[in-house]
Short mmCIF file of C-alpha atoms in Angstrom, two decimals:
data_model
loop_
_atom_site.label_atom_id
_atom_site.label_comp_id
_atom_site.label_asym_id
_atom_site.label_seq_id
_atom_site.Cartn_x
_atom_site.Cartn_y
_atom_site.Cartn_z
CA MET J 29 110.10 99.98 82.85
CA LYS J 30 110.20 103.67 82.06
CA ASP J 31 107.44 103.91 79.47
CA LYS J 32 104.92 106.64 78.68
CA THR J 33 102.78 105.66 81.68
CA TYR J 34 105.79 105.88 84.01
CA PHE J 35 106.56 109.46 82.99
CA MET J 36 102.91 110.57 82.91
CA LYS J 37 102.51 109.25 86.46
CA LYS J 38 105.36 111.56 87.49
CA ALA J 39 103.57 114.48 85.81
CA ILE J 40 100.34 113.52 87.62
CA ALA J 41 102.23 113.47 90.94
CA ALA J 42 103.47 117.01 90.21
CA ALA J 43 99.91 118.10 89.36
CA LYS J 44 98.72 116.76 92.73
CA ARG J 45 101.31 118.92 94.46
CA ALA J 46 99.81 121.95 92.66
CA ALA J 47 96.32 121.01 93.89
CA ALA J 48 97.66 120.72 97.45
CA CYS J 49 98.83 124.36 97.11
CA ASP J 50 95.41 125.46 95.83
CA GLU J 51 96.58 125.75 92.24
CA VAL J 52 94.81 124.32 89.18
CA PRO J 53 96.41 120.84 89.03
CA VAL J 54 98.60 120.60 85.95
CA GLY J 55 102.00 118.91 86.11
CA ALA J 56 104.84 118.37 83.65
CA VAL J 57 108.13 116.53 83.36
CA ILE J 58 110.89 116.86 80.76
CA VAL J 59 112.79 113.72 79.81
CA LYS J 60 116.17 113.40 78.08
CA ASP J 61 117.83 110.06 77.33
CA GLY J 62 115.22 108.26 79.42
CA GLU J 63 115.83 110.36 82.53
CA ILE J 64 113.69 113.11 84.03
CA ILE J 65 115.66 116.37 83.94
CA ALA J 66 112.87 118.72 85.12
CA THR J 67 109.61 118.38 87.04
CA ALA J 68 107.18 121.25 87.57
CA CYS J 69 103.61 122.11 88.33
CA ASN J 70 101.41 125.11 87.77
CA ARG J 71 102.51 128.00 90.03
CA LYS J 72 100.30 130.79 88.70
CA GLU J 73 98.72 131.75 92.02
CA ARG J 74 101.88 131.33 94.11
CA ASP J 75 104.00 133.30 91.64
CA ASN J 76 101.17 135.78 91.00
CA CYS J 77 101.96 135.36 87.33
CA ALA J 78 99.92 133.83 84.51
CA VAL J 79 103.15 132.88 82.74
CA SER J 80 103.92 130.29 85.46
CA HIS J 81 102.19 127.33 83.81
CA ALA J 82 103.71 123.91 84.52
CA GLU J 83 105.23 123.68 81.02
CA ILE J 84 106.97 127.07 81.23
CA VAL J 85 108.37 126.35 84.69
CA ALA J 86 109.58 122.91 83.49
CA ILE J 87 111.25 124.41 80.40
CA ARG J 88 113.03 127.02 82.50
CA LYS J 89 114.29 124.32 84.87
CA ALA J 90 115.47 122.10 82.00
CA CYS J 91 117.30 125.01 80.31
CA LYS J 92 119.01 125.82 83.59
CA LYS J 93 120.02 122.21 84.09
CA LEU J 94 121.41 121.80 80.57
CA GLY J 95 122.83 125.34 80.35
CA ASN J 96 121.18 125.68 76.96
CA TRP J 97 117.95 127.12 75.57
CA TYR J 98 117.96 124.42 72.89
CA LEU J 99 116.12 121.42 74.32
CA GLU J 100 116.99 119.09 71.47
CA GLY J 101 116.48 115.43 72.30
CA CYS J 102 114.01 116.30 75.06
CA GLU J 103 110.41 115.17 75.47
CA MET J 104 107.70 116.70 77.61
CA TYR J 105 104.94 114.85 79.44
CA VAL J 106 102.16 117.13 80.68
CA THR J 107 98.79 116.26 82.19
CA LEU J 108 96.80 118.77 80.09
CA GLU J 109 97.00 119.78 76.44
CA PRO J 110 99.15 122.93 76.25
CA CYS J 111 97.57 126.38 75.75
CA PRO J 112 98.87 128.72 72.98
CA MET J 113 101.57 130.14 75.29
CA CYS J 114 102.92 126.72 76.25
CA ALA J 115 102.61 125.28 72.73
CA GLY J 116 104.65 128.27 71.56
CA ALA J 117 107.22 127.71 74.31
CA LEU J 118 107.64 124.08 73.16
CA ILE J 119 108.27 125.29 69.59
CA ASN J 120 110.72 128.01 70.72
CA SER J 121 112.64 125.57 72.93
CA ARG J 122 112.88 123.03 70.08
CA LEU J 123 111.65 120.05 72.07
CA ASP J 124 111.47 116.76 70.16
CA LYS J 125 108.13 115.43 71.31
CA LEU J 126 105.11 116.19 73.43
CA TYR J 127 102.94 113.68 75.29
CA PHE J 128 99.87 115.04 77.00
CA GLY J 129 97.03 113.56 79.04
CA ALA J 130 93.66 115.31 78.92
CA TYR J 131 92.52 117.28 75.89
CA ASP J 132 91.55 120.91 76.49
CA PRO J 133 88.67 121.86 74.19
CA LYS J 134 88.66 125.42 75.57
CA ALA J 135 92.31 126.42 75.10
CA GLY J 136 94.28 123.43 73.78
CA CYS J 137 96.62 124.29 70.90
CA CYS J 138 98.09 120.87 70.16
CA GLY J 139 95.14 119.43 68.30
CA SER J 140 91.97 120.89 69.85
CA LEU J 141 91.58 124.57 68.85
CA TYR J 142 94.81 124.75 66.88
CA ASP J 143 97.71 122.45 66.13
CA LEU J 144 100.51 124.98 66.54
CA VAL J 145 103.29 122.47 67.29
CA ARG J 146 102.80 120.77 63.92
CA ASP J 147 102.59 123.95 61.81
CA GLY J 148 105.51 123.73 59.40
CA ARG J 149 105.56 127.52 58.90
CA PHE J 150 107.28 127.94 62.28
CA ASN J 151 111.03 127.26 62.42
CA HIS J 152 110.48 124.07 64.41
CA THR J 153 107.76 121.46 64.64
CA LEU J 154 107.25 118.63 67.06
CA ASP J 155 105.03 115.61 67.21
CA ALA J 156 102.30 115.51 69.86
CA GLU J 157 100.53 112.46 71.26
CA GLY J 158 97.48 113.18 73.41
CA GLY J 159 95.34 110.96 75.59
CA ILE J 160 98.10 109.34 77.72
CA MET J 161 96.30 108.35 80.97
CA ARG J 162 93.56 110.65 79.79
CA GLU J 163 90.94 109.74 82.43
CA GLU J 164 93.30 110.17 85.38
CA CYS J 165 94.55 113.51 84.04
CA ALA J 166 91.03 114.81 83.37
CA ALA J 167 89.83 113.61 86.80
CA LEU J 168 92.53 115.70 88.50
CA LEU J 169 90.94 118.83 87.03
CA SER J 170 87.29 117.89 87.40
CA ASN J 171 87.80 116.86 91.05
CA TYR J 172 89.64 120.11 91.76
CA PHE J 173 86.93 122.31 90.21
CA ARG J 174 84.14 120.31 91.91
CA LEU J 175 85.84 120.91 95.26
CA LYS J 176 86.25 124.62 94.48
CA ARG J 177 82.56 124.96 93.60
CA ALA J 178 81.55 123.15 96.80
CA GLU J 179 83.83 125.40 98.87
CA LYS J 180 82.36 128.50 97.24
CA LYS J 181 78.78 127.29 97.87
CA GLU J 182 79.63 126.51 101.50
CA SER J 183 81.23 129.91 102.03
CA GLU J 184 78.19 131.67 100.49
CA LYS J 185 75.85 129.65 102.73
CA ASN J 186 77.88 130.64 105.79
CA ARG J 187 77.86 134.31 104.76
CA LYS J 188 74.07 134.32 104.36
CA GLY J 189 73.69 132.65 107.74
CA GLU J 190 75.78 135.30 109.53
CA MET G 5 102.91 163.97 75.31
CA LYS G 6 102.79 160.28 76.15
CA ASP G 7 101.31 158.90 72.96
CA LYS G 8 101.87 155.61 71.10
CA THR G 9 105.14 156.91 69.66
CA TYR G 10 106.42 157.86 73.12
CA PHE G 11 105.89 154.34 74.47
CA MET G 12 107.16 152.59 71.34
CA LYS G 13 110.35 154.66 71.54
CA LYS G 14 110.85 153.28 75.06
CA ALA G 15 110.39 149.75 73.70
CA ILE G 16 112.91 150.52 70.93
CA ALA G 17 115.41 151.76 73.53
CA ALA G 18 114.99 148.45 75.40
CA ALA G 19 115.52 146.52 72.14
CA LYS G 20 118.77 148.43 71.56
CA ARG G 21 119.98 147.29 74.98
CA ALA G 22 119.34 143.68 73.88
CA ALA G 23 121.41 144.23 70.71
CA ALA G 24 124.24 145.65 72.82
CA CYS G 25 124.24 142.34 74.74
CA ASP G 26 124.33 140.32 71.51
CA GLU G 27 120.67 139.38 71.72
CA VAL G 28 118.09 139.62 68.92
CA PRO G 29 116.81 143.17 69.48
CA VAL G 30 113.22 143.05 70.66
CA GLY G 31 111.99 145.33 73.43
CA ALA G 32 108.71 145.74 75.29
CA VAL G 33 107.07 148.04 77.82
CA ILE G 34 103.84 147.56 79.78
CA VAL G 35 101.78 150.67 80.51
CA LYS G 36 99.05 151.16 83.13
CA ASP G 37 97.20 154.45 83.64
CA GLY G 38 99.62 156.20 81.29
CA GLU G 39 102.73 155.11 83.20
CA ILE G 40 105.30 152.47 82.30
CA ILE G 41 105.22 149.73 84.94
CA ALA G 42 107.63 147.28 83.24
CA THR G 43 110.37 147.49 80.63
CA ALA G 44 112.17 144.45 79.23
CA CYS G 45 114.15 143.15 76.34
CA ASN G 46 114.88 139.75 74.89
CA ARG G 47 117.19 137.79 77.23
CA LYS G 48 117.16 134.39 75.54
CA GLU G 49 120.92 134.02 75.18
CA ARG G 50 121.80 135.54 78.56
CA ASP G 51 119.20 133.43 80.39
CA ASN G 52 119.96 130.39 78.23
CA CYS G 53 116.21 130.01 77.90
CA ALA G 54 113.94 130.37 74.86
CA VAL G 55 111.10 131.43 77.16
CA SER G 56 112.91 134.71 77.94
CA HIS G 57 111.37 136.78 75.14
CA ALA G 58 110.90 140.49 75.88
CA GLU G 59 107.11 140.11 76.31
CA ILE G 60 107.40 137.26 78.85
CA VAL G 61 110.06 139.10 80.88
CA ALA G 62 107.92 142.28 80.83
CA ILE G 63 104.81 140.38 81.94
CA ARG G 64 106.70 138.77 84.82
CA LYS G 65 108.01 142.18 85.92
CA ALA G 66 104.54 143.78 85.71
CA CYS G 67 102.95 140.92 87.70
CA LYS G 68 105.62 141.30 90.36
CA LYS G 69 105.09 145.05 90.51
CA LEU G 70 101.29 144.80 90.78
CA GLY G 71 101.32 141.64 92.93
CA ASN G 72 98.73 140.16 90.61
CA TRP G 73 98.72 137.84 87.60
CA TYR G 74 95.72 139.70 86.23
CA LEU G 75 97.08 142.58 84.13
CA GLU G 76 93.69 144.24 83.60
CA GLY G 77 93.95 147.82 82.42
CA CYS G 78 97.46 147.24 81.07
CA GLU G 79 98.74 147.74 77.53
CA MET G 80 101.88 146.33 75.95
CA TYR G 81 104.09 148.04 73.39
CA VAL G 82 106.55 145.68 71.70
CA THR G 83 108.85 146.25 68.75
CA LEU G 84 107.99 142.97 66.99
CA GLU G 85 104.71 141.12 66.46
CA PRO G 86 104.45 138.47 69.22
CA CYS G 87 105.13 134.78 68.48
CA PRO G 88 102.59 132.10 69.57
CA MET G 89 104.14 131.84 73.04
CA CYS G 90 103.98 135.57 73.68
CA ALA G 91 100.53 136.00 72.10
CA GLY G 92 99.35 133.25 74.47
CA ALA G 93 101.01 134.95 77.43
CA LEU G 94 99.13 138.18 76.59
CA ILE G 95 95.83 136.25 76.57
CA ASN G 96 96.63 134.40 79.81
CA SER G 97 97.63 137.64 81.57
CA ARG G 98 94.43 139.38 80.39
CA LEU G 99 96.12 142.48 79.02
CA ASP G 100 93.78 145.08 77.54
CA LYS G 101 95.63 146.02 74.38
CA LEU G 102 98.71 145.27 72.32
CA TYR G 103 100.64 147.71 70.15
CA PHE G 104 103.46 146.29 68.07
CA GLY G 105 105.96 147.68 65.60
CA ALA G 106 107.23 145.35 62.87
CA TYR G 107 105.12 142.51 61.51
CA ASP G 108 106.67 139.04 61.69
CA PRO G 109 105.61 137.01 58.63
CA LYS G 110 107.57 133.97 59.90
CA ALA G 111 106.17 133.61 63.42
CA GLY G 112 103.75 136.47 64.15
CA CYS G 113 100.52 135.36 65.81
CA CYS G 114 98.73 138.69 66.11
CA GLY G 115 97.65 139.02 62.51
CA SER G 116 100.35 137.45 60.34
CA LEU G 117 100.24 133.63 60.64
CA TYR G 118 97.42 133.55 63.18
CA ASP G 119 95.38 136.09 65.10
CA LEU G 120 95.36 134.32 68.46
CA VAL G 121 94.74 137.41 70.61
CA ARG G 122 91.42 138.08 68.83
CA ASP G 123 90.12 134.49 68.88
CA GLY G 124 86.91 134.63 70.92
CA ARG G 125 87.13 130.91 71.80
CA PHE G 126 89.83 131.70 74.40
CA ASN G 127 88.67 133.08 77.75
CA HIS G 128 90.09 136.50 76.95
CA THR G 129 90.66 138.54 73.81
CA LEU G 130 92.56 141.75 73.27
CA ASP G 131 92.82 144.22 70.47
CA ALA G 132 96.12 144.49 68.60
CA GLU G 133 97.41 147.40 66.54
CA GLY G 134 100.50 146.70 64.45
CA GLY G 135 102.80 148.96 62.47
CA ILE G 136 103.60 151.54 65.18
CA MET G 137 107.01 152.97 64.11
CA ARG G 138 107.18 149.98 61.82
CA GLU G 139 110.29 151.02 59.85
CA GLU G 140 112.39 151.81 62.93
CA CYS G 141 111.39 148.54 64.59
CA ALA G 142 112.11 146.47 61.47
CA ALA G 143 115.44 148.25 60.94
CA LEU G 144 116.58 147.21 64.42
CA LEU G 145 116.28 143.57 63.37
CA SER G 146 117.60 143.87 59.80
CA ASN G 147 120.64 145.86 60.99
CA TYR G 148 121.33 143.30 63.72
CA PHE G 149 121.14 140.32 61.35
CA ARG G 150 123.22 142.13 58.70
CA LEU G 151 125.94 142.71 61.29
CA LYS G 152 125.77 139.08 62.42
CA ARG G 153 126.17 137.83 58.85
CA ALA G 154 129.13 140.16 58.29
CA GLU G 155 130.76 138.98 61.53
CA LYS G 156 130.26 135.35 60.53
CA LYS G 157 131.75 135.98 57.06
CA GLU G 158 134.73 137.78 58.61
CA SER G 159 135.34 134.99 61.10
CA GLU G 160 135.17 132.36 58.34
CA LYS G 161 137.64 134.39 56.24
CA ASN G 162 140.03 134.61 59.19
CA ARG G 163 139.72 130.87 59.84
CA LYS G 164 140.56 130.04 56.23
CA GLY G 165 143.54 132.39 56.34
CA GLU G 166 145.01 130.75 59.43
#
């Protein structure tokens, strides 16, 4: 059955592909009428561009697929709570609903630092549900950063030993 | 002399190119070491994508030009106060400073509805100065929307007369 867990697992799979490319592992899918119309992961390092977050790449793919900037009837599943840029992109693209995994207390703008997507002063609002497969989504990030720290320590040790 | 007015005039010229393509006229330039490294205008309708605001397109161009997502030492001039998405993109790209023309009381996030770029809880902040050539920048938008309303009225009149 294609439930919230089904779609979040697809977003997690996308995030793992980012990690394999040495990118901070965040993945997203966009769903319309129960079908995935776009899958993306963070591409910031590969694109050399801080705009290339998973959500932005997914929105661009979905717009291309539908031939429309108006993503009415679409839902996004993303492994991490969107930052201000991505929360704003969700508003601008008029998505119906956001499901996210881990909360981001440092930059999250869908409940943590701000709740931009539910601010009725903008010309669109959308509902957000956080905490879908929260542990798995958070573990993706903590494992990635632990590995990065270990790699850095190892490389420093090797440099000192030279 | 290349002062704030010089660069804002370049952003206004870009906005006029958007209007000529039937796009909401917003233009932006990114400046590094006193030289323009990226110029862009709103491309939402042409790209069929709500992510294609002038600021995002300019950031992508600047990143491509510098081969780096880190836009340290760069300043943006944009004709309209950035929305949440674009304010977030400025933070994520680590720009040094933002200059904007017209204030946007409906969606502006650099002083109007929020002041995201100066929120010290994010991992980067930047200073924003609004009101540069404010009247000219605001007139671009009001003229564009006046024309659109007149066109719509005319087309409705013609339809009724058929």
